[in-house]
Amino acid sequence: MNLKLVPDNTNIGFVRMRYLAFGLTLLLTIGSIALLATRGLNLGVDFRGGLTMETQFASPPPLDRLRIEVDSLGVGQAALQEFGNARTILIRLPLPDGDQAAVQRVVAKVQADLKGKYPGVGFRRTESVSGKVSDELIQKGALAVLLSMAAVALFTWFRFEWYFGVSTVVALVHDVIVTMGFFALTQLEFDLNVVAAVLTIIGYSLNDKVVIDDRIRENLRKYRSMDIGHIIDLSVNETLPRTVMTSLAMIVALTAMLLLGPNVIFGFTAAMLLGIVVGTYSSIFVSSSLLISLGVKSRAAPAETRGGAERVVRAK
Amino acid sequence: MLDFPPWKVWTIALVSLLGVLFAVPNFFSEDAVKSWPTSLPHSKLALGLDLRGGSHLMLEAATDEVRKTKLEALEDSVRGELRDANGGSVPFADLSTNGGQLSVTITDPTALDRGVEALRKLSQPLGGLTGQRDFEVSVVDGNRIVITESDAGVAKAVNDAMAQAVEVIRKRIDELGTREPTIVRQGDNRIVVQVPGLQDPSKLKALIGKTAKLEFKLVDTAADPAQAAQGHAPPGSQVLGFADQPGVIVVKRRALITGDQLTDAHLSNDQNGRPATSFAFDSEGSRKFAKATQANVGKPFAIILDNKVISAPNINEPILGGSGIISGSFTTESANNLAILLRSGKLPVELKVIEERTVGPDLGADSIRAGTLAGIVAVVAVSLLMIVTYGRFGVYAVMALILNVFMILGVMSVGGFTLTLPGIAGLVLTIGAAVDANVLINERIREEQRKGRGVIQSVEVGYRDATRTIWDANSLNIIVAIIMFFFGSGPIKGFAVVLSIGIATSVFTAVTVTRLMVATWLRSRRPSVLAI
């Protein structure tokens, strides 16, 4: 017979756990903000400008010595970082003054020096971004995230009711902050690809919330005398098999990408994987339960409602 | 719900078939695809530089420079116009450029009006309904004429310079013989250059920074054509080939003028209204050209770009004002091409590299290998999960999933989109969306079954209710993808493109195609129980 990840008639009291969940959410959010404020993000060359060279050595090089060697070339303070494996090292340097010819000189100097000291070294990728461009990329990235959020809020508001919009956006902001907090914690490089990942998380998390919101709206119409808490519990439980199955499929696919995919998208995939977990959590525990706190009521007394078939719930 | 009229079946089959057909070239080698009949699709998916290696440069133009150059060129024209004004030369003094303004004092008050009239001729209308011109001529303090550039004029000058810079760069990169370079303008003053396969950006930068050698030389009419055909030229002369036609021509070694003294060249008309190419020199060039043409009326001269003769017109009369017209048997197109060639000698504006990315070929190959492997493993794992969970319905979902991947490849190949690494991630995400759609449908069918509904009804209601949710969720994702496309840059854009295409194809395959498969099965077998 077919596999059932969630048994039939599962009935977990999610709403009852909401204060616990709110506490956890608050803790995660504050923790992430604190991490962002203290450790900050390990911004990639896209966002802070500079020069990055991905080098591959025949055997793992001694990082401390390598750092001293590059520093002694007089091309500025080098930051070294293992990239995916111990043989692949990311060398980051400040952008030299002057024009692009200066960049070329720095690259040539480092390449010549390393080739002499470490036979078999290969240069896989070189990127240089000026401060002006990186500033623009930050602005564009932030703008894309903010506009997506605004569009989401508007869409949910028109498609459902305003409190669905509010609860969804609150949960999404939580997802984004926690993901960024994760990057501050692990110091994984935060580059443009990761911004794409954050936008994806918004998209995925949204998917999840729309599915549950859809079911809540449906049940509000179907069970007019049921208490809102029960309706939310019922809806979340009814959609739970779908939530678990889809999240599992995404986690399986992303784990394959994380383990087998190219190093270049490691940060990207890690962000998405975390985002799926956080997004699923916030869909089940945060956004739906938040509806109660926002004062959504079921249509217990039909006499109270105004006309209009769509308007089955009222906000207070 | 389960009713599929024949036209619907055919449409679905046709759309799916087209999607697969357009994806097929990607699985064959370049040569194999070339030998196919022309009726079959030939376009392959373009891979981004991050996947196949190559160089990417973002160049920014110094737009202030354009304004300055334009004013400097204007100074020469002002001098010429005042000298050749109607009714005799207008005496002037203190010709200077300052703060984006050009001012000149007319020393003879009675000639002021003639001066203004002469200078007004210099300003060009910009077209459009507002009747704006590229600069304004006004009189201050009674005897000083001030020429102020209009913003629209400067914008047009920058725009022209950028369009020309793109042409110049394209021409130069074509010399590399590299396949499919991309040279596009970005925003007001930027150009992005991408050359796949090129590992050394310094070569590319040198090429872009290089000035093509444009020269004007006298034709050596005394040379023996038979000797020239053998490659022999008299002393002091040389044999050169034409750029676009066979044959050779003998020219004097010494150049009359070099291209860096050419300030402009554009399509115009000769006195008979036929297409021609007009050109202009700076003050030094004008002087040299005047001298050379005065001494050689009736003789031909050659215009030489990088040692290839592009045109050899006759000197009909001395050209004194620094600007002349090359006329002959031109079409509008050939006259314009000559103008472009003349202009391509020099970048019209200084370009600075502000972003540079190079990906080695092994990293590109590694990435695509790793990406493909990860993609296959992900699809296999998800497929197994679906089949174990939903049985027959899972198999349908997997078939739709694979069709979805093909369709995305097909749309991207035929639409000329570029697949980048984030694009591959986008692909995986849309697979997720497709899986989710089927999970939603199948879970709904399960629910309906639990409620005790019959087979057909469970499937019908399951599809109907799930489809609404799928539409809600996917419209939202499309909105996010569109925002990402318009406001994101680089990798985010690549991701958004795949996501947008993927959402469309995944809704089609996960909802419509599986429904057709399920309906066909239900009608032919009429099962009494659903194993889902």
Coordinates of N, CA and C in Angstrom, one line a residue, chain B residues 150-235:
Chain B
S150 N 21.5 72.3 -24.2 CA 20.3 71.9 -23.5 C 20.5 70.5 -22.9
D151 N 19.8 70.2 -21.9 CA 19.9 68.8 -21.2 C 19.6 67.7 -22.3
A152 N 18.6 68.0 -23.0 CA 18.2 67.1 -24.0 C 19.3 66.9 -25.1
G153 N 19.9 68.0 -25.4 CA 21.0 67.9 -26.3 C 22.2 67.0 -25.8
V154 N 22.5 67.2 -24.5 CA 23.6 66.4 -23.9 C 23.2 65.0 -23.9
A155 N 21.9 64.7 -23.5 CA 21.4 63.4 -23.4 C 21.5 62.7 -24.8
K156 N 21.2 63.4 -25.8 CA 21.3 62.8 -27.2 C 22.7 62.5 -27.5
A157 N 23.6 63.5 -27.2 CA 25.0 63.3 -27.5 C 25.5 62.0 -26.8
V158 N 25.2 61.9 -25.5 CA 25.6 60.7 -24.7 C 25.0 59.4 -25.4
N159 N 23.8 59.5 -25.7 CA 23.1 58.4 -26.3 C 23.8 58.0 -27.6
D160 N 24.1 59.0 -28.5 CA 24.7 58.7 -29.8 C 26.1 58.1 -29.5
A161 N 26.8 58.7 -28.5 CA 28.2 58.2 -28.2 C 28.1 56.7 -27.8
M162 N 27.1 56.4 -26.9 CA 27.0 55.0 -26.4 C 26.7 54.0 -27.5
A163 N 25.8 54.4 -28.4 CA 25.4 53.6 -29.5 C 26.6 53.3 -30.4
Q164 N 27.4 54.4 -30.6 CA 28.5 54.2 -31.4 C 29.6 53.4 -30.7
A165 N 29.8 53.6 -29.4 CA 30.7 52.8 -28.7 C 30.4 51.3 -28.8
V166 N 29.1 51.0 -28.7 CA 28.7 49.6 -28.8 C 29.2 49.0 -30.2
E167 N 28.9 49.8 -31.2 CA 29.3 49.4 -32.6 C 30.8 49.2 -32.7
V168 N 31.6 50.2 -32.1 CA 33.0 50.1 -32.2 C 33.5 48.8 -31.5
I169 N 32.9 48.6 -30.3 CA 33.4 47.4 -29.5 C 33.0 46.1 -30.3
R170 N 31.8 46.1 -30.8 CA 31.4 44.9 -31.5 C 32.3 44.6 -32.7
K171 N 32.7 45.6 -33.4 CA 33.6 45.4 -34.5 C 34.9 44.9 -34.1
R172 N 35.4 45.4 -33.0 CA 36.7 45.0 -32.5 C 36.7 43.6 -32.0
I173 N 35.6 43.2 -31.3 CA 35.5 41.9 -30.7 C 35.3 40.8 -31.8
D174 N 34.7 41.2 -32.9 CA 34.5 40.3 -34.0 C 35.8 39.9 -34.6
E175 N 36.8 40.8 -34.5 CA 38.2 40.5 -34.9 C 38.7 39.3 -34.2
L176 N 38.3 39.1 -33.0 CA 38.8 37.9 -32.2 C 38.3 36.6 -32.8
G177 N 37.3 36.7 -33.5 CA 36.7 35.5 -34.1 C 36.0 34.6 -33.1
T178 N 35.7 35.1 -31.9 CA 35.0 34.3 -30.9 C 33.5 34.2 -31.3
R179 N 33.0 33.1 -30.9 CA 31.6 32.9 -31.2 C 30.7 33.6 -30.2
E180 N 29.6 34.1 -30.7 CA 28.5 34.7 -29.8 C 29.0 35.6 -28.7
P181 N 29.7 36.7 -29.0 CA 30.0 37.6 -28.0 C 28.7 38.4 -27.7
T182 N 28.4 38.8 -26.5 CA 27.3 39.6 -26.2 C 27.7 41.0 -25.9
I183 N 27.2 42.0 -26.6 CA 27.6 43.4 -26.2 C 26.3 44.2 -26.1
V184 N 25.9 44.5 -24.9 CA 24.6 45.2 -24.8 C 24.8 46.5 -23.9
R185 N 24.0 47.4 -24.2 CA 23.9 48.6 -23.4 C 23.1 48.3 -22.2
Q186 N 23.5 48.9 -21.1 CA 22.8 48.7 -19.8 C 22.6 50.1 -19.2
G187 N 21.4 50.5 -19.0 CA 21.1 51.8 -18.5 C 21.6 52.9 -19.4
D188 N 21.9 54.1 -18.9 CA 22.2 55.3 -19.7 C 23.6 55.2 -20.2
N189 N 24.5 54.8 -19.3 CA 26.0 54.9 -19.7 C 26.8 53.7 -19.5
R190 N 26.2 52.5 -19.6 CA 27.0 51.3 -19.4 C 26.9 50.3 -20.5
I191 N 27.9 49.6 -20.7 CA 27.9 48.5 -21.7 C 28.4 47.3 -21.1
V192 N 27.7 46.2 -21.3 CA 28.2 44.9 -20.7 C 28.7 44.1 -21.9
V193 N 29.9 43.6 -21.7 CA 30.5 42.8 -22.8 C 30.8 41.4 -22.2
Q194 N 30.3 40.4 -22.9 CA 30.5 39.0 -22.4 C 31.1 38.2 -23.6
V195 N 32.2 37.6 -23.4 CA 32.8 36.7 -24.4 C 33.0 35.3 -23.8
P196 N 32.1 34.4 -24.3 CA 32.3 33.0 -23.8 C 33.6 32.4 -24.3
G197 N 34.2 31.6 -23.4 CA 35.4 30.9 -23.9 C 36.7 31.7 -23.7
L198 N 36.6 33.0 -23.6 CA 37.8 33.8 -23.5 C 38.2 33.8 -22.0
Q199 N 39.5 33.3 -21.8 CA 39.9 33.2 -20.4 C 40.7 34.4 -19.9
D200 N 41.2 35.2 -20.9 CA 42.1 36.2 -20.5 C 41.5 37.6 -20.7
P201 N 40.9 38.2 -19.7 CA 40.2 39.4 -19.9 C 41.1 40.6 -20.3
S202 N 42.4 40.4 -20.0 CA 43.3 41.5 -20.3 C 43.4 41.7 -21.8
K203 N 43.3 40.6 -22.6 CA 43.3 40.7 -24.0 C 42.1 41.5 -24.5
L204 N 41.0 41.1 -23.9 CA 39.7 41.7 -24.3 C 39.7 43.2 -24.0
K205 N 40.3 43.6 -22.8 CA 40.4 45.0 -22.4 C 41.3 45.8 -23.3
A206 N 42.4 45.1 -23.7 CA 43.3 45.8 -24.6 C 42.7 46.1 -25.9
L207 N 41.9 45.1 -26.4 CA 41.2 45.2 -27.6 C 40.2 46.4 -27.6
I208 N 39.4 46.4 -26.5 CA 38.4 47.5 -26.4 C 39.1 48.8 -26.3
G209 N 40.2 48.9 -25.6 CA 40.9 50.2 -25.4 C 41.6 50.6 -26.6
K210 N 41.8 49.7 -27.5 CA 42.6 50.0 -28.7 C 41.9 51.0 -29.7
T211 N 42.7 51.8 -30.3 CA 42.2 52.7 -31.3 C 42.5 52.1 -32.7
A212 N 41.5 51.9 -33.5 CA 41.7 51.4 -34.9 C 42.5 52.5 -35.6
K213 N 43.3 52.1 -36.6 CA 44.1 53.1 -37.3 C 43.4 53.5 -38.5
L214 N 42.9 54.8 -38.5 CA 42.2 55.3 -39.7 C 43.2 56.4 -40.3
E215 N 43.4 56.2 -41.6 CA 44.3 57.2 -42.3 C 43.7 57.6 -43.6
F216 N 44.1 58.8 -44.0 CA 43.8 59.3 -45.3 C 45.1 59.5 -46.1
K217 N 45.2 58.8 -47.2 CA 46.4 58.9 -48.0 C 46.1 59.2 -49.4
L218 N 47.0 59.8 -50.1 CA 46.8 60.1 -51.5 C 47.0 58.8 -52.3
V219 N 46.3 58.6 -53.4 CA 46.4 57.5 -54.3 C 47.6 57.8 -55.2
D220 N 48.5 56.8 -55.4 CA 49.6 57.0 -56.3 C 49.2 56.7 -57.7
T221 N 48.7 57.7 -58.5 CA 48.1 57.4 -59.8 C 49.2 57.0 -60.8
A222 N 50.5 57.3 -60.5 CA 51.5 57.1 -61.4 C 52.0 55.6 -61.4
A223 N 51.6 54.9 -60.4 CA 52.0 53.5 -60.3 C 51.5 52.6 -61.4
D224 N 52.3 51.6 -61.7 CA 51.9 50.6 -62.8 C 51.0 49.6 -62.2
P225 N 49.7 49.5 -62.8 CA 48.7 48.5 -62.2 C 49.2 47.1 -62.2
A226 N 50.0 46.7 -63.3 CA 50.4 45.3 -63.4 C 51.4 45.0 -62.3
Q227 N 52.3 46.0 -62.1 CA 53.3 45.8 -61.0 C 52.6 45.7 -59.6
A228 N 51.6 46.6 -59.5 CA 50.8 46.6 -58.2 C 50.2 45.3 -57.9
A229 N 49.6 44.7 -59.0 CA 48.9 43.4 -58.9 C 49.9 42.3 -58.3
Q230 N 51.2 42.5 -58.7 CA 52.2 41.6 -58.2 C 52.7 41.9 -56.8
G231 N 52.2 43.1 -56.3 CA 52.5 43.5 -54.9 C 53.7 44.4 -54.9
H232 N 54.1 44.9 -56.1 CA 55.2 45.9 -56.1 C 54.7 47.3 -56.2
A233 N 55.3 48.2 -55.5 CA 54.9 49.6 -55.5 C 56.2 50.5 -55.7
P234 N 56.0 51.6 -56.3 CA 57.2 52.5 -56.5 C 57.7 53.0 -55.1
P235 N 58.9 53.5 -55.0 CA 59.4 54.0 -53.8 C 58.5 55.1 -53.2

